[in-house]
Short mmCIF file of C-alpha atoms and ligand atoms in Angstrom, two decimals:
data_model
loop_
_atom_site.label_atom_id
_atom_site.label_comp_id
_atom_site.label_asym_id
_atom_site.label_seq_id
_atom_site.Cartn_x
_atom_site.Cartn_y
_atom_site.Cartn_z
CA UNK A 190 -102.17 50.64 121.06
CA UNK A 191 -100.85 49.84 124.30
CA UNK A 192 -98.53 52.48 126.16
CA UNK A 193 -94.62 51.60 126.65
CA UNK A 194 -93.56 54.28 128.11
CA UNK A 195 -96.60 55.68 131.23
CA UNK A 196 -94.81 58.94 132.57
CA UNK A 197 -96.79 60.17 135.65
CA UNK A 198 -96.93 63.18 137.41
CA UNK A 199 -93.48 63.97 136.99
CA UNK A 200 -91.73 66.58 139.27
CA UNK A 201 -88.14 68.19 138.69
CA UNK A 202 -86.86 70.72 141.24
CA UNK A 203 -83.09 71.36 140.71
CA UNK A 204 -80.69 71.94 143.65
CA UNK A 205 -81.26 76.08 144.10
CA UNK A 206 -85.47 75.52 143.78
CA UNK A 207 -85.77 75.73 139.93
CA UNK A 208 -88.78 73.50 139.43
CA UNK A 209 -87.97 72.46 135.48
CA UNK A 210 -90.99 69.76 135.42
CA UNK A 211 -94.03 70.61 136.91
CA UNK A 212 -95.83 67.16 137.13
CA UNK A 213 -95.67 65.81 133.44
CA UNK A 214 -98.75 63.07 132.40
CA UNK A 215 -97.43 61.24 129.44
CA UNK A 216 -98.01 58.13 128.01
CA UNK A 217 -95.72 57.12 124.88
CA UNK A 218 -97.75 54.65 122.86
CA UNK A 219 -95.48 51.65 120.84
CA UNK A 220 -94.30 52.04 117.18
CA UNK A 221 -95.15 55.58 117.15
CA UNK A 222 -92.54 58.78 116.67
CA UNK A 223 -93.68 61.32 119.44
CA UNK A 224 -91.97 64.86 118.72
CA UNK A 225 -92.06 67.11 122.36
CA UNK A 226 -91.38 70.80 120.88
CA UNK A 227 -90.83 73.24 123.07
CA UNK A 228 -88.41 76.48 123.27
CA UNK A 229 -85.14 76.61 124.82
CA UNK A 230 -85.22 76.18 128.26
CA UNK A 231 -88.84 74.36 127.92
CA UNK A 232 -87.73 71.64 130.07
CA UNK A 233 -87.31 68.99 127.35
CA UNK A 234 -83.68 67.85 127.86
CA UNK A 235 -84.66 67.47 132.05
CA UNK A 236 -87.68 65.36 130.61
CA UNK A 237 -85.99 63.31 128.69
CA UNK A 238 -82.91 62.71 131.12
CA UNK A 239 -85.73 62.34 133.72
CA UNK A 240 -87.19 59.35 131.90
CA UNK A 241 -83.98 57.51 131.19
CA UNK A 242 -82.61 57.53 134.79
CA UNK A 243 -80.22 60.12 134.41
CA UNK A 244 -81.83 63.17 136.48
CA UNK A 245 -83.40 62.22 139.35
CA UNK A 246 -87.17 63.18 139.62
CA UNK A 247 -88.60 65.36 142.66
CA UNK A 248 -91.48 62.27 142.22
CA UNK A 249 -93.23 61.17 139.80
CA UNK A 250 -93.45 57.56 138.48
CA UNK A 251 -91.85 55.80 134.77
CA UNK A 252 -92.91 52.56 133.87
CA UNK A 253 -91.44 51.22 131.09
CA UNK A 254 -93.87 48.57 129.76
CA UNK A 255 -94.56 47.72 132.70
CA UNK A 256 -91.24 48.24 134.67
CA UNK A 257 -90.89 50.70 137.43
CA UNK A 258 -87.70 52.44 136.76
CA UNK A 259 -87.13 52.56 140.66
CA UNK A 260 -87.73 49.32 141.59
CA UNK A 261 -86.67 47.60 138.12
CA UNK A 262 -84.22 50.37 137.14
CA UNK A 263 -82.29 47.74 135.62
CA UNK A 264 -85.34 46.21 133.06
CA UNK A 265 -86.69 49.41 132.57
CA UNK A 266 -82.99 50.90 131.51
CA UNK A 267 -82.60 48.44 128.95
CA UNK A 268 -85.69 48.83 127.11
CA UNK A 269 -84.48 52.65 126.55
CA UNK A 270 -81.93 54.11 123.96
CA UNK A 271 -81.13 57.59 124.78
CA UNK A 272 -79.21 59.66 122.10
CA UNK A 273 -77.96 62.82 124.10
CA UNK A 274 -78.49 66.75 122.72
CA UNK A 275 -74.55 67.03 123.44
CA UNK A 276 -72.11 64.76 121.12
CA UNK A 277 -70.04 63.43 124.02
CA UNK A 278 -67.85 60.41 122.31
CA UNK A 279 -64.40 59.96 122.71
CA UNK A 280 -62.30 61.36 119.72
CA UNK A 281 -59.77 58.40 119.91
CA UNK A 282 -62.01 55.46 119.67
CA UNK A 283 -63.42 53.73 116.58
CA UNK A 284 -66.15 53.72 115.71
CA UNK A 285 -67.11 49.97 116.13
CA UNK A 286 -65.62 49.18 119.43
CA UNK A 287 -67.61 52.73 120.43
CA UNK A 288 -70.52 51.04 119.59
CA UNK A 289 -69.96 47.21 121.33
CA UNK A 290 -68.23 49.00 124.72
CA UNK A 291 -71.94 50.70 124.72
CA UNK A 292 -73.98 47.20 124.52
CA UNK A 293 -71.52 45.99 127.37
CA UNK A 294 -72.20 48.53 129.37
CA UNK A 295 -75.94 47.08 129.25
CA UNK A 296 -74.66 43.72 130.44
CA UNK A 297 -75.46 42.34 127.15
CA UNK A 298 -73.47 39.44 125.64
CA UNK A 299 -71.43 40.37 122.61
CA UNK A 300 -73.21 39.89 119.45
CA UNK A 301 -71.24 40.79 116.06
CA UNK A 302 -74.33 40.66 114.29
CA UNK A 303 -76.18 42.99 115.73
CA UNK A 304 -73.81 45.57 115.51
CA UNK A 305 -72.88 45.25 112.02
CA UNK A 306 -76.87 45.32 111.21
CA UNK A 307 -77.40 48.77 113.44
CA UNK A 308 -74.00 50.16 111.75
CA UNK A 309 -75.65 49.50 108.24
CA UNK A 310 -78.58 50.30 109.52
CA UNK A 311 -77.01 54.06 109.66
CA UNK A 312 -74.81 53.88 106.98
CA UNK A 313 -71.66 53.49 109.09
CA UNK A 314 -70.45 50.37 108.38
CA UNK A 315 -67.92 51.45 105.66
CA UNK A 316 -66.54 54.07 108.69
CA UNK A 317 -65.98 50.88 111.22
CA UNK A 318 -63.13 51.59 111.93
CA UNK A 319 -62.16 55.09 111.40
CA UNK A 320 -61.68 56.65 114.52
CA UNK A 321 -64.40 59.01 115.87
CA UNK A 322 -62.51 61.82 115.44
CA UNK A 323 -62.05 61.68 111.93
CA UNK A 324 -66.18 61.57 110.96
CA UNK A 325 -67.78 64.70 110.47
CA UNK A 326 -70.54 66.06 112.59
CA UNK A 327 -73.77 64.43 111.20
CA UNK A 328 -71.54 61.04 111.13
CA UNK A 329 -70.77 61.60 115.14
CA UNK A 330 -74.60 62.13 115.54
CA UNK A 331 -75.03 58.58 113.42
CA UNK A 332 -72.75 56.95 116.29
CA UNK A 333 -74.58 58.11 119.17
CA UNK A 334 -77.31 56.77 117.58
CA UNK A 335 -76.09 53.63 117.03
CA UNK A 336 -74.35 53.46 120.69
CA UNK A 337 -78.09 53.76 121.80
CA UNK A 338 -79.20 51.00 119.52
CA UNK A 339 -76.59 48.40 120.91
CA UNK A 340 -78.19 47.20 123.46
CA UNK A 341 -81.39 46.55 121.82
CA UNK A 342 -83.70 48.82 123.31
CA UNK A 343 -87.53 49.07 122.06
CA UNK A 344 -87.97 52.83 122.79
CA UNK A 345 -85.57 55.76 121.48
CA UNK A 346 -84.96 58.83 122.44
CA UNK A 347 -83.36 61.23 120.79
CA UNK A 348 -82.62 64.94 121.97
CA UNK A 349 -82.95 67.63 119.29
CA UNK A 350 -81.40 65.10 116.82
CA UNK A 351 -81.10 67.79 114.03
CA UNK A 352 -79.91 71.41 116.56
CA UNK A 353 -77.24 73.07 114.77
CA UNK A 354 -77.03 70.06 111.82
CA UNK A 355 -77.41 71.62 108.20
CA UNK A 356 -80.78 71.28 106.04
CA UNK A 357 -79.63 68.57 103.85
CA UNK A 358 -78.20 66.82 106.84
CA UNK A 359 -81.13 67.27 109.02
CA UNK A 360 -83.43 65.57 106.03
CA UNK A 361 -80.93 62.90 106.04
CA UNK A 362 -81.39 62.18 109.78
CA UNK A 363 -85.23 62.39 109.01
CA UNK A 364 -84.72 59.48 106.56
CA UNK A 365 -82.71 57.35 109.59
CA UNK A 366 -85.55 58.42 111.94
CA UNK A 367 -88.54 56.73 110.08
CA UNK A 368 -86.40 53.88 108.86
CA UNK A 369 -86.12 52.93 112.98
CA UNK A 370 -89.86 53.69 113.22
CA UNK A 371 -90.15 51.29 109.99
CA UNK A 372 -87.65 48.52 112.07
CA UNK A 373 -90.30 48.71 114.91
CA UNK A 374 -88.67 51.08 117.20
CA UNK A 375 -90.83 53.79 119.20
CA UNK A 376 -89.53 56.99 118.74
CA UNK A 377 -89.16 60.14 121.32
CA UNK A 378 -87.48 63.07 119.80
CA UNK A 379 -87.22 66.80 120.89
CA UNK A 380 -86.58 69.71 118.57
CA UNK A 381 -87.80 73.51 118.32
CA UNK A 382 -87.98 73.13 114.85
CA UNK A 383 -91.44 72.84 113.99
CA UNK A 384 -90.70 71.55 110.31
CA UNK A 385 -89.19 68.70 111.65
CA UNK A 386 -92.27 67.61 113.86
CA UNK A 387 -94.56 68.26 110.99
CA UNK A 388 -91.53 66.09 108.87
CA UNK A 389 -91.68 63.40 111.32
CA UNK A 390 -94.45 62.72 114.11
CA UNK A 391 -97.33 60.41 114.53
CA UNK A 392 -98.19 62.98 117.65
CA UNK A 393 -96.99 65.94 118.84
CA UNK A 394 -96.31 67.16 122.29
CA UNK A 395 -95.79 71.02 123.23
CA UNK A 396 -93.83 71.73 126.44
CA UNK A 397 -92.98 74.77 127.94
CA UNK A 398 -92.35 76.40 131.08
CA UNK A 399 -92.06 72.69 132.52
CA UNK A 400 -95.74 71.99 131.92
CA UNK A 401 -96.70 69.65 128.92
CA UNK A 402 -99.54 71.67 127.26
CA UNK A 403 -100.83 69.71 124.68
CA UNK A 404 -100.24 66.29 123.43
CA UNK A 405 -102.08 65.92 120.53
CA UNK A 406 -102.30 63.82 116.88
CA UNK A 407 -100.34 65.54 114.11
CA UNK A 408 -103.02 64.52 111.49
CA UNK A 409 -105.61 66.56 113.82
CA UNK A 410 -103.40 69.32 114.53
CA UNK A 411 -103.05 69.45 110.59
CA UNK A 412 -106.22 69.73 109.98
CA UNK A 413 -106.33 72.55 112.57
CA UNK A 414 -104.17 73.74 110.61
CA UNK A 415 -105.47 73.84 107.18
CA UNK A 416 -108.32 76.06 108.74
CA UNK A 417 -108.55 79.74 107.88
CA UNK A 418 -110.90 82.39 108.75
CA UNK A 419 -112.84 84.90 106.76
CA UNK A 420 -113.78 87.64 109.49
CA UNK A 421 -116.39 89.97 107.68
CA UNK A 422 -116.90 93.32 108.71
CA UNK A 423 -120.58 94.69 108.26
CA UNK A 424 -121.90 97.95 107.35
CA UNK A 425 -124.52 97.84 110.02
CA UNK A 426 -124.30 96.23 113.31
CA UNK A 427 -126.64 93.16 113.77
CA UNK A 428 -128.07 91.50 116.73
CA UNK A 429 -128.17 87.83 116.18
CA UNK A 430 -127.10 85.87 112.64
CA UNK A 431 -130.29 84.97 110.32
CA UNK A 432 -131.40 81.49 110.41
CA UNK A 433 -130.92 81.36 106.67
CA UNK A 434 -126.97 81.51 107.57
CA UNK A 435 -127.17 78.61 110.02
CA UNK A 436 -125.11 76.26 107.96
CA UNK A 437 -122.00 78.37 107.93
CA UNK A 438 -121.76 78.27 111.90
CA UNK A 439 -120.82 82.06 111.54
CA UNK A 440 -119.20 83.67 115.00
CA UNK A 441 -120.70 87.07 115.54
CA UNK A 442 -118.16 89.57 116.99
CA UNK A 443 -119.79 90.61 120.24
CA UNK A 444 -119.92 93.94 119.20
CA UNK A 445 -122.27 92.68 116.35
CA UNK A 446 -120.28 94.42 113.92
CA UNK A 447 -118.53 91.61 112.28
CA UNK A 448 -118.45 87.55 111.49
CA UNK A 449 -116.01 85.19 111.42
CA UNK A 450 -115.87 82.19 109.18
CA UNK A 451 -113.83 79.13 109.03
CA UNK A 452 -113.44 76.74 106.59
CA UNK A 453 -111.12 74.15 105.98
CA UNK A 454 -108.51 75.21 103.12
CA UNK A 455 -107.96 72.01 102.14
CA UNK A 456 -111.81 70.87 101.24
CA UNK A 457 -112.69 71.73 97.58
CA UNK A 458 -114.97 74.14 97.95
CA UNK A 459 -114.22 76.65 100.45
CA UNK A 460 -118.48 77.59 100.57
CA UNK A 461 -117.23 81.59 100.57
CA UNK A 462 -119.03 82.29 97.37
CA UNK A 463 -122.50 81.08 99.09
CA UNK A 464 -121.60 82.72 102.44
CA UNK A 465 -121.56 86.16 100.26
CA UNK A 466 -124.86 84.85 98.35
CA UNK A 467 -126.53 84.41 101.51
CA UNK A 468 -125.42 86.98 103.53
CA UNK A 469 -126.41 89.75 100.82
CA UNK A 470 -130.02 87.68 100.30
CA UNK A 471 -130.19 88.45 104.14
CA UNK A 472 -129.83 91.75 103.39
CA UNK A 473 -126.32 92.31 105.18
CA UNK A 474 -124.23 94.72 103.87
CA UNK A 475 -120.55 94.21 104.09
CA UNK A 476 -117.75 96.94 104.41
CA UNK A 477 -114.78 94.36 104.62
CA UNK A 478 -113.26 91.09 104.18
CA UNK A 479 -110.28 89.62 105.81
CA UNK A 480 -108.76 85.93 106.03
CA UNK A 481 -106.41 84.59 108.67
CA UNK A 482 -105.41 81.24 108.77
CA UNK A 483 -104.02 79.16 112.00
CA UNK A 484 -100.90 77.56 111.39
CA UNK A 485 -99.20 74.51 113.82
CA UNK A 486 -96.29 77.65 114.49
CA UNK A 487 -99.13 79.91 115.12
CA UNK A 488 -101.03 77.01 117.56
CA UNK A 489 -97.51 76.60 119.08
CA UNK A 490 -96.79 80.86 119.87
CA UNK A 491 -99.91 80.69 120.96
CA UNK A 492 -99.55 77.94 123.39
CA UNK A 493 -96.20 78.75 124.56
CA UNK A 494 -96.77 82.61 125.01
CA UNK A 495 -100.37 82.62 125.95
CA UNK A 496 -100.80 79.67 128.00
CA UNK A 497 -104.17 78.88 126.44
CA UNK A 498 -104.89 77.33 122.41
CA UNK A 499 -105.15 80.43 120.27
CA UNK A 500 -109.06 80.75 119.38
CA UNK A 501 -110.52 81.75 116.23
CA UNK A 502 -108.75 85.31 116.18
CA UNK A 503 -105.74 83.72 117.21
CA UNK A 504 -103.90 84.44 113.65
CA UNK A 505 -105.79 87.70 112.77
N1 ADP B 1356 -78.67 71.10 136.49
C1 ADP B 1356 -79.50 72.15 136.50
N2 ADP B 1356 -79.63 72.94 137.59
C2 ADP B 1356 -80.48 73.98 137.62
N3 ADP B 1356 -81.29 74.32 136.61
C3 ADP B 1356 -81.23 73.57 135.49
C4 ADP B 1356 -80.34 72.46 135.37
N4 ADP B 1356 -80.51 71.89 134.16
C5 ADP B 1356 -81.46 72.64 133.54
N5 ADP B 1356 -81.89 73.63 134.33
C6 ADP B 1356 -82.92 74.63 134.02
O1 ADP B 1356 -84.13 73.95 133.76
C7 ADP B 1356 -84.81 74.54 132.66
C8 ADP B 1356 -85.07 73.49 131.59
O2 ADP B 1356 -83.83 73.11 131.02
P1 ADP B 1356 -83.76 72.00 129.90
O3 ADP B 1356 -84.48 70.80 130.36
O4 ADP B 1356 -82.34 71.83 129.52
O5 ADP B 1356 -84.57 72.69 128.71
P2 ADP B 1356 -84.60 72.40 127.14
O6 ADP B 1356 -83.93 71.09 126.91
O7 ADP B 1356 -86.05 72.41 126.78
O8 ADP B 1356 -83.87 73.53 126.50
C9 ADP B 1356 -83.95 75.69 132.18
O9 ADP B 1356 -84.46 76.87 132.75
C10 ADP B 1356 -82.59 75.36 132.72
O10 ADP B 1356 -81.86 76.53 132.98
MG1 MG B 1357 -82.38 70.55 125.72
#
């Protein structure tokens, strides 16, 4: 996969010396939903607005496939759809003419055919012409998105799509989401809702603080994920594991009074019942057994209030 979007060392310092981005490396790879969770105040929304052209960076480069959004601002632009965290749509309009005023603004040439194919695309087409006032809130979020879709752009982002929307809503905007990823478009959302990364992502970035800390494939975060850990406490302190326990790649507390274990939940056998085998042929007696198991919220505390990945006792 080739990269569409190449962010590079990114820089925000707002008027007052609040540095919100603290040189951001990202490279958004086409057709693929990229989820950037972070907390409030994480940074995302300056990211985001940083990358589209609306907040001017400190420095720091964009290049939208290939474009330099400084010196082709105008190519790079409108390649990008940017759906905003904060429904800003005037009430009186409807909702058709919403959408075609936001193509021209792109300079594109009218094309009726488009539109009506992004309105059905998101279910608005029977709501054409109400005005925007009249739609509830998840329909309002619909129209932004299709306002960013006018124009045509090949990457979309959307800010925290689903804050404040209701669950059944926020699974219905999950069903729009991968139906654009489905119609080719690459996909940039933020959220604090872990769920809806786990719902949604191909990867997942975690920002906080201003600093993008990980950047990672959701499949291999899963699989973190699905790992737990048997920590066994022992009767008698030992110096070193046996060789016979080799295979389990046991952890040996450095106090020597306890092992740690970790399997993969998700594999059919966990191999406990020949850890225990082995350890008592071994002649180690145990006094204790406890699991723990590393989840993508406990990777993601652990990130965002630790600074560093949360290690093997991360979840005990
Ligand atoms: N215009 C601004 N001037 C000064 N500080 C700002 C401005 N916009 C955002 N910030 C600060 O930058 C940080 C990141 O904000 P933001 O990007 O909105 O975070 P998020 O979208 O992750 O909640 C916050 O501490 C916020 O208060
Ligand atoms: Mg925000």
């Amino acid at each position: 996969m080739t990269a569409i979007v190449d962010i590079k060392s990114l820089r925000k310092v707002y008027k007052g010396g609040f540095e919100a981005l603290k040189g951001v490396d990202l490279q958004i790879e086409e057709g693929e939903i990229l989820a950037l969770l972070g907390p409030n105040g994480a940074g995302k929304t300056t990211l985001i607005s940083t990358i589209c052209g609306i907040t001017d960076p400190t420095s720091g480069e964009v290049l939208v496939a290939g474009h330099n959004w400084r010196k082709a601002y105008r190519q790079a632009r409108g390649l990008i759809g940017l759906v905003p965290q904060e429904i800003n749509l005037e009430g009186f309009d409807r909702v058709i003419n919403s959408v075609r005023f936001s193509r021209g603004l792109f300079g594109m040439k009218p094309d009726e055919a488009h539109i009506e194919k992004v309105l059905r695309q998101l279910s608005l087409w029977d709501k054409k012409d109400a005005r925007i006032r009249e739609l509830s809130g998840g329909m309002k979020r619909r129209v932004l998105i299709a306002k960013a879709l006018s124009h045509e752009p090949r990457v979309l982002f959307l800010d925290e799509p689903t804050a404040g929307v209701d669950v059944a809503l926020r699974k219905g905007m999950w069903d729009t989401v991968a139906e654009l990823k489905a119609n080719g478009v690459t996909i940039i959302l933020t959220t604090h809702y872990i769920e809806e990364a786990e719902a949604l992502a191909d990867r997942v970035g975690v920002i906080n603080g201003g600093e993008l800390l990980l950047v990672e494939d959701k499949q291999r975060l899963m699989e973190r994920m699905g790992r737990k850990q048997l920590t066994i406490e022992l009767q008698e302190k030992i110096d070193s594991i046996p060789a016979s326990l080799s295979e389990f790649d046991l952890e040996l507390a450095p106090d020597g009074r306890s092992v740690t274990y970790s399997y993969d939940t998700r594999g059919e056998r966990t191999g406990i019942t020949k850890l225990l085998a082995g350890l008592s042929e071994a002649g180690i007696v145990l006094r204790d057994l406890k699991t723990s198991q590393s989840s993508l919220e406990d990777i993601f505390v652990g990130l965002v209030e630790g600074g560093t990945t949360p290690s093997k006792e991360g979840a005990a």
